[in-house]
Phi, psi and omega in degrees: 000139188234125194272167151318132178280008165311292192303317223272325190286337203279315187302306187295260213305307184283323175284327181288317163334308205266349158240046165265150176260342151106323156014270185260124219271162176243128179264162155335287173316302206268326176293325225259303181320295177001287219252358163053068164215166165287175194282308182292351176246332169317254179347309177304292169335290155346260108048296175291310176328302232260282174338328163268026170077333180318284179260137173272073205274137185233127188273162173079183181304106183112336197271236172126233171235151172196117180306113161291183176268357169275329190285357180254340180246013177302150152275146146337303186291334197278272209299330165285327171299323182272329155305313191267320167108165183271018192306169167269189198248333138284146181244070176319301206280345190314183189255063059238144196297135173312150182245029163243033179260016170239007181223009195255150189263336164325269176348282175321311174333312212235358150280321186296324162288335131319305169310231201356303157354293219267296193313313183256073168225353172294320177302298173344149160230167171278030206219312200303327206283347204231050175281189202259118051234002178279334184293313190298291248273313199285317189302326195279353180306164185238194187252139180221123175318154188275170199250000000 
């Protein structure tokens, strides 16, 4: 299974978010240099974040991003399931439709291994993720223009 790069910038933002020291505020911008995307697909990520409770964001001078305390104890598997949406992983119904999709064992197959994906990504929080050797590594990052 292959996440979205929706998903895959939302994980990367909420793990840089969750080793800020709350100090220096972390902007949209400075995550988005960080992780070498553009600013404008950062700010959507953002945007979703702050709607699911995750992140809090605050404007003007001082202000910026922070990983709520519900967003440091989310599982993983619950924000990548709600991120990536509830498609299946084959598209039987797209247009034009399999025309093995009322007799195929495949589908299941493979619903059932996205469930198992999410199921061991449940256990997990995003606080388990920036444990050590992943938390030092994010604080060192620098601004890298996006690619």
């Amino acid at each position: 299974m292959r996440l979205t790069k929706f998903t895959d910038l939302a994980l990367r933002a909420v793990m840089r978010l969750a080793v800020a020291d709350g100090e220096e505020p972390v902007t949209t911008r400075a995550v988005a240099e960080e992780m070498a995307v553009p600013h404008a697909h950062m700010a959507k990520v953002v945007t979703r974040l702050q709607h699911l409770g995750v992140v809090e964001a605050r404007r003007g001078r001082g202000g910026g991003l922070a990983l709520t305390d519900f967003g440091r104890h989310s599982s993983v598997g619950w924000l990548t399931r709600t991120l990536e949406g509830d498609e299946e992983v084959v598209g039987c119904e797209a247009d034009p439709p399999c025309p093995l999709r009322a007799a195929c064992r495949l589908r299941g197959a493979l619903r059932e291994a996205q469930d198992a994906f999410y199921r061991a990504l449940d256990p997990l929080t995003v606080a388990d993720l920036v444990r050590s050797p992943t938390g030092p590594v994010l604080l060192s990052l620098t601004p890298h223009p996006p690619s």
